[in-house]
Short mmCIF file of C-alpha atoms in Angstrom, two decimals:
data_model
loop_
_atom_site.label_atom_id
_atom_site.label_comp_id
_atom_site.label_asym_id
_atom_site.label_seq_id
_atom_site.Cartn_x
_atom_site.Cartn_y
_atom_site.Cartn_z
CA MET A 7 -69.97 11.30 -104.91
CA GLU A 8 -72.87 12.16 -106.50
CA ALA A 9 -74.10 13.98 -102.91
CA ASN A 10 -70.41 15.58 -102.82
CA ALA A 11 -71.17 16.76 -106.89
CA ALA A 12 -74.19 17.80 -105.98
CA LYS A 13 -72.70 19.98 -103.58
CA ALA A 14 -69.87 21.34 -104.54
CA ASP A 15 -71.87 22.41 -107.37
CA ARG A 16 -74.17 24.35 -105.29
CA ARG A 17 -71.41 26.18 -103.85
CA ALA A 18 -70.19 27.29 -106.70
CA GLU A 19 -73.48 28.74 -107.65
CA ARG A 20 -73.72 30.50 -104.08
CA ALA A 21 -70.39 32.11 -104.83
CA ALA A 22 -71.65 33.28 -108.25
CA ALA A 23 -74.71 34.81 -107.01
CA ARG A 24 -72.34 36.77 -103.92
CA ARG A 25 -70.54 37.56 -107.64
CA ARG A 26 -73.67 39.26 -109.08
CA ARG A 27 -74.83 40.76 -105.98
CA ASP A 28 -72.06 42.45 -105.48
CA ARG A 29 -71.12 43.51 -109.24
CA ARG A 30 -75.69 44.84 -109.46
CA GLY A 31 -73.99 46.95 -106.10
CA ILE A 32 -71.13 48.64 -107.83
CA ALA A 33 -73.42 49.21 -111.17
CA ILE A 34 -75.96 50.97 -108.88
CA ALA A 35 -74.11 52.96 -107.17
CA ALA A 36 -72.10 54.34 -110.15
CA LEU A 37 -75.11 54.86 -111.77
CA SER A 38 -76.80 56.94 -109.04
CA THR A 39 -73.14 58.62 -108.32
CA ILE A 40 -73.52 59.60 -112.29
CA VAL A 41 -76.97 60.84 -112.26
CA VAL A 42 -76.87 63.13 -109.00
CA ILE A 43 -73.69 64.56 -109.04
CA GLY A 44 -73.85 65.08 -113.17
CA GLY A 45 -77.26 66.36 -112.51
CA LEU A 46 -76.28 69.16 -110.28
CA ALA A 47 -73.41 70.30 -112.34
CA ALA A 48 -74.95 70.90 -115.29
CA LEU A 49 -78.12 72.35 -112.87
CA VAL A 50 -74.83 74.64 -111.93
CA LEU A 51 -72.82 75.44 -114.87
CA THR A 52 -76.10 75.63 -116.99
CA SER A 53 -77.92 78.15 -114.69
CA ALA A 54 -78.35 81.72 -115.78
CA GLY A 55 -75.62 83.51 -113.04
CA TRP A 56 -72.91 80.49 -113.33
CA PRO A 57 -70.40 82.57 -115.87
CA ALA A 58 -70.61 85.75 -112.67
CA VAL A 59 -70.03 83.70 -110.10
CA ARG A 60 -66.96 81.60 -112.11
CA GLU A 61 -65.43 84.97 -112.94
CA THR A 62 -66.12 86.04 -109.09
CA PHE A 63 -65.31 82.97 -107.43
CA PHE A 64 -62.63 80.65 -109.80
CA ASN A 65 -60.58 82.93 -111.89
CA ALA A 66 -57.62 81.05 -113.44
CA THR A 67 -55.67 84.21 -114.62
CA VAL A 68 -56.22 85.50 -110.87
CA PHE A 69 -55.81 82.45 -108.89
CA LYS A 70 -52.56 81.91 -111.02
CA GLU A 71 -51.03 85.43 -109.55
CA SER A 72 -52.35 85.40 -106.51
CA PHE A 73 -51.48 81.85 -105.76
CA PRO A 74 -48.24 81.90 -104.56
CA ASP A 75 -48.00 85.32 -102.48
CA VAL A 76 -51.04 83.61 -101.04
CA ALA A 77 -49.00 80.08 -100.46
CA LYS A 78 -46.32 81.87 -99.16
CA ALA A 79 -47.68 84.41 -96.02
CA PHE A 80 -49.80 80.44 -95.69
CA TRP A 81 -46.38 79.84 -94.60
CA LEU A 82 -46.63 82.09 -91.28
CA ASP A 83 -49.68 80.17 -90.83
CA ILE A 84 -48.40 77.26 -90.24
CA ARG A 85 -45.98 78.51 -87.72
CA VAL A 86 -47.74 80.18 -85.88
CA PHE A 87 -50.52 76.89 -85.28
CA MET A 88 -47.22 74.69 -84.37
CA VAL A 89 -46.03 77.25 -81.55
CA VAL A 90 -49.56 77.98 -80.84
CA GLU A 91 -50.30 73.99 -80.57
CA VAL A 92 -47.45 72.85 -78.68
CA ALA A 93 -48.10 75.98 -76.22
CA VAL A 94 -51.78 74.72 -76.19
CA LEU A 95 -50.96 70.78 -75.28
CA ALA A 96 -48.62 71.94 -72.70
CA LEU A 97 -51.17 74.93 -70.85
CA GLY A 98 -53.76 72.65 -70.55
CA LEU A 99 -52.25 69.72 -69.67
CA ILE A 100 -50.80 72.11 -66.33
CA VAL A 101 -54.29 73.31 -66.41
CA ALA A 102 -56.25 69.43 -66.48
CA LEU A 103 -53.70 68.51 -63.39
CA VAL A 104 -54.07 71.19 -61.64
CA ARG A 105 -58.03 71.03 -61.68
CA THR A 106 -57.71 67.44 -60.74
CA SER A 107 -55.48 67.41 -58.00
CA VAL A 108 -56.90 66.63 -54.46
CA SER A 109 -54.06 68.65 -52.11
CA PRO A 110 -55.50 71.24 -49.55
CA ALA A 111 -52.37 73.29 -50.69
CA MET A 112 -53.67 72.94 -53.98
CA PHE A 113 -57.00 74.69 -53.53
CA PRO A 114 -56.41 78.39 -55.09
CA VAL A 115 -54.56 77.08 -57.44
CA ARG A 116 -57.42 75.17 -58.48
CA LEU A 117 -59.81 77.92 -58.12
CA LEU A 118 -58.07 79.80 -60.24
CA ALA A 119 -57.13 76.74 -63.03
CA ILE A 120 -61.29 76.53 -62.57
CA VAL A 121 -61.75 80.48 -63.18
CA TYR A 122 -59.61 80.32 -66.07
CA THR A 123 -61.18 77.38 -67.75
CA ASP A 124 -64.73 78.73 -67.01
CA ILE A 125 -64.01 82.57 -68.34
CA PHE A 126 -61.71 81.48 -71.74
CA ARG A 127 -63.50 79.07 -72.91
CA GLY A 128 -66.58 81.34 -72.52
CA ILE A 129 -65.56 84.43 -75.00
CA PRO A 130 -65.31 84.27 -78.59
CA THR A 131 -62.34 83.63 -79.39
CA ILE A 132 -62.24 86.88 -81.93
CA LEU A 133 -63.21 89.10 -78.98
CA LEU A 134 -60.14 87.41 -76.93
CA VAL A 135 -57.30 88.61 -80.11
CA TYR A 136 -58.66 91.66 -80.22
CA LEU A 137 -58.74 91.68 -76.46
CA VAL A 138 -54.33 90.67 -76.71
CA GLY A 139 -53.93 92.48 -79.55
CA PHE A 140 -54.93 95.77 -78.52
CA GLY A 141 -55.40 95.81 -75.17
CA ILE A 142 -51.73 95.10 -73.99
CA PRO A 143 -49.82 97.33 -76.71
CA ALA A 144 -52.42 99.60 -74.90
CA LEU A 145 -50.82 98.80 -71.30
CA ALA A 146 -47.18 99.15 -72.48
CA ASN A 147 -47.45 102.53 -74.26
CA SER A 148 -49.96 103.60 -71.16
CA GLY A 149 -48.31 106.30 -68.71
CA ALA A 150 -45.44 109.12 -70.25
CA GLU A 151 -43.12 108.10 -72.71
CA GLY A 152 -40.79 105.07 -72.14
CA SER A 153 -41.22 105.19 -68.23
CA SER A 154 -44.53 102.72 -68.55
CA SER A 155 -43.78 100.48 -65.69
CA LEU A 156 -45.15 97.86 -67.94
CA SER A 157 -42.87 98.40 -71.25
CA TRP A 158 -41.64 95.22 -70.87
CA LEU A 159 -44.94 93.42 -72.61
CA PRO A 160 -45.02 92.14 -76.19
CA THR A 161 -46.13 94.10 -78.61
CA GLU A 162 -45.38 92.43 -81.85
CA PRO A 163 -49.39 91.48 -83.21
CA VAL A 164 -48.05 87.87 -84.25
CA VAL A 165 -47.34 86.82 -80.36
CA LEU A 166 -49.81 89.25 -79.36
CA GLY A 167 -52.25 86.29 -81.55
CA ALA A 168 -50.23 83.29 -80.38
CA ILE A 169 -51.39 84.52 -76.66
CA ALA A 170 -54.94 84.85 -77.30
CA LEU A 171 -55.20 81.69 -79.20
CA THR A 172 -52.86 79.90 -76.60
CA LEU A 173 -55.28 81.31 -74.05
CA SER A 174 -58.26 80.57 -75.69
CA TYR A 175 -57.57 76.82 -76.48
CA GLY A 176 -55.86 75.61 -73.96
CA ALA A 177 -58.84 75.92 -72.12
CA TYR A 178 -60.52 73.68 -74.53
CA VAL A 179 -57.86 71.80 -74.48
CA SER A 180 -57.52 71.41 -70.35
CA GLU A 181 -61.01 69.83 -70.23
CA VAL A 182 -60.38 67.18 -73.29
CA TYR A 183 -57.20 65.87 -70.93
CA ARG A 184 -59.50 65.89 -67.81
CA ALA A 185 -62.27 64.56 -69.13
CA GLY A 186 -58.70 61.56 -70.52
CA LEU A 187 -57.48 61.55 -66.48
CA ARG A 188 -61.12 60.78 -65.78
CA SER A 189 -61.35 57.67 -68.54
CA VAL A 190 -58.73 56.28 -66.91
CA HIS A 191 -59.45 53.32 -64.77
CA PRO A 192 -58.84 53.84 -61.41
CA GLY A 193 -57.66 50.33 -60.83
CA GLN A 194 -54.46 51.76 -62.77
CA ARG A 195 -53.68 54.09 -60.17
CA ASP A 196 -53.81 51.20 -57.62
CA ALA A 197 -52.05 48.98 -59.88
CA ALA A 198 -49.06 51.19 -59.81
CA LEU A 199 -48.97 52.15 -56.43
CA ALA A 200 -48.72 48.32 -55.37
CA VAL A 201 -46.04 47.95 -57.62
CA GLY A 202 -44.38 50.85 -55.22
CA LEU A 203 -44.79 54.00 -57.31
CA THR A 204 -45.17 57.70 -55.49
CA GLU A 205 -48.57 58.77 -56.71
CA ARG A 206 -46.43 61.46 -58.59
CA GLN A 207 -44.72 58.76 -60.68
CA ALA A 208 -47.85 56.42 -61.11
CA MET A 209 -49.25 59.70 -62.45
CA ARG A 210 -46.46 60.15 -64.65
CA HIS A 211 -46.14 56.45 -65.80
CA VAL A 212 -49.48 55.13 -65.92
CA VAL A 213 -51.98 57.38 -66.22
CA ILE A 214 -51.25 60.56 -67.97
CA PRO A 215 -49.72 58.17 -71.15
CA GLN A 216 -53.38 56.43 -70.46
CA ALA A 217 -54.89 59.91 -70.62
CA VAL A 218 -53.30 61.92 -73.41
CA ARG A 219 -54.00 58.11 -75.14
CA ASN A 220 -57.76 58.11 -74.81
CA VAL A 221 -58.18 61.78 -75.96
CA GLY A 222 -56.28 61.39 -79.28
CA PRO A 223 -58.80 61.67 -81.29
CA PRO A 224 -60.34 65.12 -79.37
CA LEU A 225 -57.72 66.47 -79.14
CA LEU A 226 -56.62 66.34 -83.25
CA ASN A 227 -59.91 67.54 -83.92
CA ASP A 228 -59.51 70.66 -81.25
CA PHE A 229 -55.95 70.90 -83.79
CA ILE A 230 -58.53 71.14 -86.76
CA SER A 231 -60.41 73.81 -85.61
CA LEU A 232 -56.96 75.69 -84.24
CA GLN A 233 -55.42 74.98 -87.57
CA LYS A 234 -58.01 77.67 -89.08
CA ASP A 235 -58.38 79.70 -86.38
CA VAL A 236 -55.51 81.44 -87.04
CA ALA A 237 -56.27 83.49 -89.55
CA LEU A 238 -58.08 85.39 -86.51
CA ILE A 239 -54.84 87.10 -86.09
CA SER A 240 -55.09 88.90 -89.04
CA ILE A 241 -57.95 91.32 -87.72
CA ILE A 242 -55.07 92.91 -85.67
CA GLY A 243 -52.86 94.12 -87.59
CA VAL A 244 -50.61 91.28 -88.55
CA THR A 245 -49.18 91.19 -92.03
CA GLY A 246 -48.31 88.83 -94.48
CA GLU A 247 -50.99 86.21 -93.07
CA ALA A 248 -52.68 83.98 -96.01
CA PHE A 249 -56.05 85.71 -94.66
CA GLN A 250 -55.13 89.13 -94.95
CA VAL A 251 -52.84 88.83 -98.05
CA ALA A 252 -56.12 87.20 -99.72
CA GLN A 253 -58.33 89.57 -98.59
CA ILE A 254 -56.40 92.50 -100.01
CA GLN A 255 -55.78 91.43 -103.09
CA ALA A 256 -59.81 90.10 -103.29
CA SER A 257 -60.49 93.69 -102.29
CA SER A 258 -58.41 95.73 -104.83
CA GLY A 259 -60.02 94.07 -108.11
CA PHE A 260 -63.59 92.81 -106.66
CA ASN A 261 -62.60 89.32 -107.17
CA TYR A 262 -62.58 86.97 -104.42
CA THR A 263 -60.38 84.07 -106.28
CA PRO A 264 -57.57 84.98 -103.99
CA LEU A 265 -60.04 84.12 -100.83
CA LEU A 266 -60.51 80.66 -102.70
CA CYS A 267 -56.66 80.14 -102.82
CA ALA A 268 -55.89 80.47 -99.10
CA ALA A 269 -59.75 78.56 -98.29
CA LEU A 270 -57.51 75.90 -100.73
CA LEU A 271 -54.60 75.89 -98.37
CA TYR A 272 -56.56 75.95 -95.30
CA LEU A 273 -58.18 72.51 -96.34
CA ALA A 274 -54.71 71.41 -97.73
CA VAL A 275 -54.47 70.70 -93.72
CA THR A 276 -57.06 70.59 -91.95
CA ILE A 277 -58.42 67.54 -94.25
CA PRO A 278 -55.49 65.77 -94.18
CA LEU A 279 -55.54 65.60 -90.61
CA ALA A 280 -59.91 64.72 -90.28
CA ARG A 281 -58.87 61.52 -92.41
CA MET A 282 -56.04 60.64 -89.56
CA LEU A 283 -58.66 61.25 -87.15
CA ASP A 284 -61.21 58.85 -88.58
CA ARG A 285 -58.29 56.54 -88.85
CA TRP A 286 -57.09 56.95 -85.27
CA ASP A 287 -61.42 56.31 -83.91
CA ARG A 288 -61.60 53.27 -86.56
CA GLY A 289 -58.17 51.77 -84.90
CA ARG A 290 -59.75 52.20 -81.80
CA VAL A 291 -62.84 50.99 -82.71
CA ARG A 292 -60.92 47.84 -83.56
CA MET B 11 -37.34 33.28 -38.75
CA SER B 12 -40.47 32.13 -35.58
CA GLY B 13 -40.59 35.66 -34.47
CA ALA B 14 -43.37 37.83 -34.80
CA PRO B 15 -45.68 37.20 -37.44
CA VAL B 16 -45.08 39.19 -40.94
CA ILE B 17 -48.63 40.33 -41.49
CA ALA B 18 -50.45 41.53 -38.02
CA ILE B 19 -53.97 42.84 -38.45
CA GLU B 20 -55.74 43.62 -34.48
CA GLY B 21 -59.52 44.97 -34.99
CA VAL B 22 -59.59 46.35 -37.96
CA THR B 23 -62.30 48.46 -38.20
CA LYS B 24 -63.25 50.04 -42.10
CA ALA B 25 -66.71 51.91 -43.08
CA PHE B 26 -67.35 53.33 -46.71
CA GLY B 27 -70.46 56.01 -45.42
CA ASP B 28 -72.87 54.01 -43.10
CA ARG B 29 -71.66 50.65 -44.50
CA GLU B 30 -69.16 48.73 -41.68
CA VAL B 31 -67.11 46.68 -44.59
CA LEU B 32 -64.47 45.61 -41.91
CA LYS B 33 -66.33 44.81 -38.40
CA GLY B 34 -63.19 44.06 -35.96
CA ILE B 35 -60.78 41.62 -38.11
CA ASP B 36 -58.23 40.17 -36.01
CA LEU B 37 -55.74 37.99 -38.04
CA GLU B 38 -52.02 37.24 -38.07
CA ILE B 39 -49.88 35.45 -41.08
CA ALA B 40 -46.78 34.03 -40.18
CA GLU B 41 -43.22 33.28 -41.71
CA HIS B 42 -44.12 31.11 -45.09
CA GLU B 43 -47.91 30.43 -44.21
CA ALA B 44 -50.13 30.57 -46.68
CA VAL B 45 -54.11 31.82 -45.24
CA ALA B 46 -57.43 31.79 -47.83
CA LEU B 47 -59.70 34.31 -46.86
CA ILE B 48 -63.03 32.83 -48.23
CA GLY B 49 -66.83 34.31 -47.94
CA ALA B 50 -69.52 35.43 -50.15
CA SER B 51 -69.10 38.91 -52.31
CA GLY B 52 -68.81 41.64 -50.33
CA SER B 53 -68.11 39.46 -46.76
CA GLY B 54 -64.95 42.13 -46.83
CA LYS B 55 -62.35 39.68 -48.67
CA SER B 56 -61.26 42.50 -50.88
CA THR B 57 -61.39 45.60 -48.75
CA LEU B 58 -58.94 43.72 -46.42
CA LEU B 59 -56.17 42.89 -48.94
CA ARG B 60 -56.40 46.56 -50.37
CA CYS B 61 -56.15 47.81 -46.12
CA ILE B 62 -52.94 45.60 -45.78
CA ASP B 63 -51.29 47.25 -49.27
CA LEU B 64 -52.87 50.84 -47.94
CA LEU B 65 -54.60 51.32 -50.76
CA VAL B 66 -57.32 52.07 -48.00
CA ASP B 67 -57.34 53.86 -44.81
CA ILE B 68 -58.74 51.65 -41.90
CA ASP B 69 -60.79 53.29 -39.45
CA ASP B 70 -59.88 51.95 -36.18
CA GLY B 71 -57.29 48.57 -35.46
CA ASP B 72 -53.75 48.28 -36.29
CA ILE B 73 -51.94 46.26 -39.11
CA LEU B 74 -48.67 45.75 -38.79
CA LEU B 75 -46.22 44.38 -40.98
CA ASP B 76 -42.94 42.76 -39.49
CA GLY B 77 -44.21 44.10 -35.71
CA GLU B 78 -44.10 47.50 -37.51
CA VAL B 79 -47.41 49.55 -37.41
CA VAL B 80 -47.90 50.17 -40.79
CA THR B 81 -51.36 51.98 -40.60
CA ASP B 82 -49.80 54.84 -38.43
CA PRO B 83 -50.13 57.90 -40.68
CA SER B 84 -46.34 58.72 -39.99
CA ILE B 85 -45.20 56.04 -42.23
CA SER B 86 -44.51 55.92 -45.53
CA ALA B 87 -47.41 53.61 -47.87
CA VAL B 88 -44.71 53.47 -50.43
CA ALA B 89 -42.40 51.98 -48.58
CA VAL B 90 -44.98 49.74 -47.32
CA ARG B 91 -46.24 48.95 -50.14
CA ARG B 92 -42.89 48.05 -51.40
CA LYS B 93 -42.79 45.38 -49.00
CA LEU B 94 -46.11 43.55 -49.94
CA GLY B 95 -47.14 42.33 -53.87
CA PHE B 96 -50.41 42.80 -54.83
CA VAL B 97 -52.21 40.40 -57.93
CA PHE B 98 -55.80 42.18 -58.21
CA GLN B 99 -59.04 40.19 -60.19
CA ALA B 100 -59.15 42.50 -62.75
CA TYR B 101 -55.50 41.81 -63.86
CA ASN B 102 -54.54 45.49 -64.16
CA LEU B 103 -51.97 45.19 -66.41
CA PHE B 104 -50.39 48.73 -67.79
CA PRO B 105 -52.11 48.77 -70.99
CA HIS B 106 -49.95 51.10 -72.89
CA LEU B 107 -47.47 49.18 -71.63
CA ASN B 108 -45.55 45.77 -73.19
CA VAL B 109 -44.63 42.68 -71.41
CA LEU B 110 -41.48 43.71 -70.56
CA ASP B 111 -42.10 46.63 -68.54
CA ASN B 112 -45.65 46.02 -66.72
CA VAL B 113 -42.92 44.51 -64.57
CA THR B 114 -39.72 46.81 -64.95
CA LEU B 115 -41.31 50.00 -64.29
CA GLY B 116 -41.91 49.12 -60.36
CA LEU B 117 -38.60 47.34 -60.63
CA SER B 118 -36.63 50.86 -61.75
CA LYS B 119 -39.13 53.59 -60.35
CA GLY B 120 -40.42 52.50 -56.91
CA THR B 121 -36.75 50.01 -55.86
CA GLY B 122 -34.73 51.94 -57.91
CA MET B 123 -32.76 49.16 -59.80
CA SER B 124 -30.75 50.35 -63.23
CA ALA B 125 -32.64 49.91 -65.77
CA ALA B 126 -30.13 46.96 -66.75
CA GLU B 127 -30.99 44.93 -63.51
CA ALA B 128 -34.69 45.95 -63.59
CA ASP B 129 -34.88 44.21 -67.48
CA GLU B 130 -32.89 41.23 -66.66
CA SER B 131 -34.58 39.93 -63.01
CA ALA B 132 -37.91 41.29 -64.92
CA ARG B 133 -36.92 38.52 -67.70
CA LYS B 134 -36.17 35.48 -65.16
CA MET B 135 -39.33 36.10 -63.13
CA LEU B 136 -41.53 36.16 -66.55
CA ALA B 137 -39.79 33.51 -67.64
CA ARG B 138 -40.67 31.69 -63.97
CA PHE B 139 -44.28 32.18 -65.16
CA GLY B 140 -44.20 30.14 -68.33
CA LEU B 141 -43.92 33.84 -70.26
CA GLU B 142 -40.81 33.58 -72.12
CA GLY B 143 -40.53 34.99 -75.73
CA ARG B 144 -43.78 37.46 -74.88
CA GLU B 145 -41.54 40.30 -73.51
CA LYS B 146 -42.42 42.70 -75.98
CA GLU B 147 -45.88 41.64 -76.33
CA SER B 148 -48.45 44.44 -75.97
CA SER B 149 -50.45 42.76 -72.78
CA SER B 150 -53.82 43.04 -74.48
CA ASN B 151 -52.62 39.82 -77.07
CA LEU B 152 -52.45 38.00 -74.26
CA SER B 153 -55.09 35.38 -73.21
CA GLY B 154 -56.60 36.18 -69.55
CA GLY B 155 -54.38 33.85 -67.81
CA GLN B 156 -51.02 35.02 -69.27
CA GLN B 157 -52.15 38.37 -68.32
CA GLN B 158 -52.78 37.45 -64.73
CA ARG B 159 -49.04 35.35 -64.55
CA VAL B 160 -47.90 38.68 -65.57
CA ALA B 161 -49.35 40.51 -63.46
CA ILE B 162 -48.10 37.48 -61.05
CA ALA B 163 -44.57 38.51 -61.97
CA ARG B 164 -45.11 42.04 -61.90
CA ALA B 165 -46.45 41.90 -58.04
CA PHE B 166 -43.32 38.99 -56.76
CA ALA B 167 -40.62 40.77 -59.31
CA ALA B 168 -39.71 43.04 -56.20
CA ARG B 169 -39.10 39.64 -53.96
CA PRO B 170 -41.83 41.33 -51.43
CA ARG B 171 -42.43 40.39 -48.08
CA ALA B 172 -46.01 38.78 -48.31
CA MET B 173 -48.12 38.17 -51.66
CA LEU B 174 -51.44 39.92 -51.33
CA LEU B 175 -54.00 37.83 -54.24
CA ASP B 176 -57.07 39.22 -54.89
CA GLU B 177 -59.80 36.64 -56.54
CA VAL B 178 -57.15 36.23 -59.04
CA THR B 179 -59.16 33.51 -60.88
CA SER B 180 -62.53 35.29 -60.37
CA ALA B 181 -62.21 37.24 -63.66
CA LEU B 182 -61.13 33.82 -65.63
CA ASP B 183 -62.86 31.55 -68.37
CA PRO B 184 -63.04 28.52 -66.44
CA GLU B 185 -59.80 26.39 -68.65
CA LEU B 186 -57.69 29.16 -67.63
CA VAL B 187 -58.12 29.18 -64.19
CA GLY B 188 -55.34 25.85 -63.81
CA GLU B 189 -52.51 28.02 -65.02
CA VAL B 190 -52.89 31.18 -62.48
CA LEU B 191 -53.29 28.61 -59.84
CA ARG B 192 -50.04 26.91 -60.88
CA ALA B 193 -48.44 30.33 -60.92
CA VAL B 194 -49.55 30.56 -56.72
CA ARG B 195 -48.72 27.16 -56.35
CA ASP B 196 -45.67 27.49 -57.23
CA LEU B 197 -45.01 30.53 -54.55
CA LYS B 198 -46.35 29.07 -51.58
CA GLU B 199 -43.77 25.86 -52.82
CA GLU B 200 -41.06 28.34 -52.52
CA GLY B 201 -42.63 28.94 -49.08
CA VAL B 202 -43.93 32.84 -49.69
CA THR B 203 -45.78 34.32 -47.49
CA MET B 204 -49.28 34.90 -48.96
CA LEU B 205 -52.90 35.97 -48.19
CA ILE B 206 -55.56 34.67 -50.93
CA ALA B 207 -58.91 35.86 -51.20
CA THR B 208 -60.82 33.03 -53.02
CA HIS B 209 -63.42 31.74 -54.18
CA GLU B 210 -62.09 28.24 -55.09
CA MET B 211 -62.57 25.93 -52.76
CA SER B 212 -60.81 22.97 -54.00
CA PHE B 213 -57.48 25.42 -54.39
CA ALA B 214 -58.01 27.26 -50.76
CA ARG B 215 -57.91 23.12 -49.52
CA GLU B 216 -54.51 22.36 -51.37
CA VAL B 217 -52.36 25.69 -51.40
CA ALA B 218 -53.74 27.42 -47.87
CA ASP B 219 -51.92 26.33 -44.56
CA ARG B 220 -54.93 28.07 -43.11
CA VAL B 221 -58.32 29.19 -44.34
CA GLY B 222 -60.32 31.82 -42.90
CA PHE B 223 -63.96 32.26 -43.03
CA LEU B 224 -64.98 36.16 -43.53
CA HIS B 225 -69.17 36.86 -42.90
CA GLU B 226 -70.63 40.41 -43.23
CA GLY B 227 -67.14 41.93 -41.52
CA ARG B 228 -66.32 39.42 -39.00
CA LEU B 229 -63.55 36.41 -39.18
CA ALA B 230 -66.59 34.16 -38.35
CA GLU B 231 -63.60 31.13 -38.19
CA VAL B 232 -60.36 30.42 -38.74
CA GLY B 233 -58.63 27.18 -39.02
CA PRO B 234 -56.58 24.38 -40.86
CA PRO B 235 -58.48 23.73 -44.39
CA GLU B 236 -59.77 20.62 -43.62
CA GLN B 237 -61.27 22.07 -40.20
CA VAL B 238 -63.09 24.59 -41.84
CA LEU B 239 -63.94 23.67 -44.56
CA GLU B 240 -64.76 19.90 -44.31
CA SER B 241 -66.51 20.24 -41.00
CA PRO B 242 -67.05 23.88 -40.06
CA ARG B 243 -68.82 24.92 -36.60
CA ASP B 244 -69.94 28.41 -37.46
CA PRO B 245 -73.24 28.08 -38.95
CA ASN B 246 -72.60 30.68 -41.41
CA THR B 247 -69.67 28.90 -42.97
CA GLN B 248 -72.08 25.59 -43.19
CA LYS B 249 -74.64 27.52 -44.74
CA PHE B 250 -72.00 29.10 -47.10
CA LEU B 251 -70.44 25.88 -48.19
CA ARG B 252 -73.64 23.93 -48.89
CA ARG B 253 -74.64 26.74 -50.97
CA LEU B 254 -71.44 26.22 -53.07
CA LEU B 255 -71.96 22.70 -52.72
CA GLU B 256 -75.01 23.09 -54.36
CA ALA B 257 -73.97 24.99 -57.18
CA GLY B 258 -71.51 22.40 -57.95
CA ARG B 259 -68.46 24.31 -57.12
CA ALA B 260 -66.80 23.01 -53.85
#
């Protein structure tokens, strides 16, 4: 009996010690956060240049004035992003499937797919946007007035920008998919064939679903990257895009707060995506 | 039906690069017969099974299914595989599908059953192997023994002419081996034709009508279990069984 009581005492003591340790940990973390963040804030806010910085980048009046316009323009970014994303997912998968095919008849297509990924992954996206955005209208307008054989080509800047982004990101995403296809254990294909599926059915019902699942996080990472690169289409004269609107407002008043509005809007999309990515990764490890 | 053997293997050879894995195998498996293949790791047991299911191309010789040469390149491998059931050592369940869909995939896509028919016959098959109520679970929630029983149900669901079992218990924890062997025994009782690569000597003795000892790509000895396992004639079989005995595995 006494021995049991002593055991219970020790158990209670251990629990109390654990609680004390936890409390101390929280207190230390809180204190160090206040000291470090507070110190930094004090340093910045009391520095001689701060009023000028605040005036140029964090001007509340300018913010209130420009935010509605920039936010409205951001809707175009979102739409372009969504359309391009769907196109990229499809193009990337097709290119990856072509590259992993083994049939001899596919050889020329396979070669083209390799050339495509090599070239479009190696060209800066901004250069590609410029090239497509100005190059294709030039082709469409070549030759005598209205008689060009290439006049059917699109000349709408938004469309051209979307095409350029699709070509650039399609090359990246195809490599992500290809890694995914390789990551599926060969035993899965064997099992699919063994239950009587054809090669094509095995690919479609067994290998591709697992490949896509395996590369979810890197795909999402490319989404995040694409979402902010949509701003690049402003360089080929797309009007009403968030960065472009913010830029015009900023340059008219030498106040850069509108750009900050745009930055906040981009972050409002990319940060939740990044958190989703973290959660997804954690879920996979578990 | 005492006609042609279900599976006939005639002088089959297979090399991977310079490594000759099968050096001329001859074996016939009659209707309702269960043949156990024993032999050291790397002796060619798995390769032989994979050759029969046309998952691996043979180099020389012929394999016949119900008297028909299936190793002719003009024969559709898909049609042949639909007549055979294959169970893998590592289960190879489809991790993105639940237990039921693992079984229905081959039924609906492979044999062209309607979704409702496939569903019903898959449920029956799972129930038969003691998996009733687990249909909607993810296969990763199941124990190794349960996963292997799903794999057996999946392979047997389309009522194949023969079952090919590749070391179906070697990836399992010892306490889970029994339930999988019970499932195989159940197939044997129904008279299913089987070729079983195994490390379980006592199981080979119990279930197999004949035992074949594979040594370095050749069938060194084939005969009734009591003969091959109790009084082997081939010196390599004797050595192999002695080593198992020393390890306490026979």
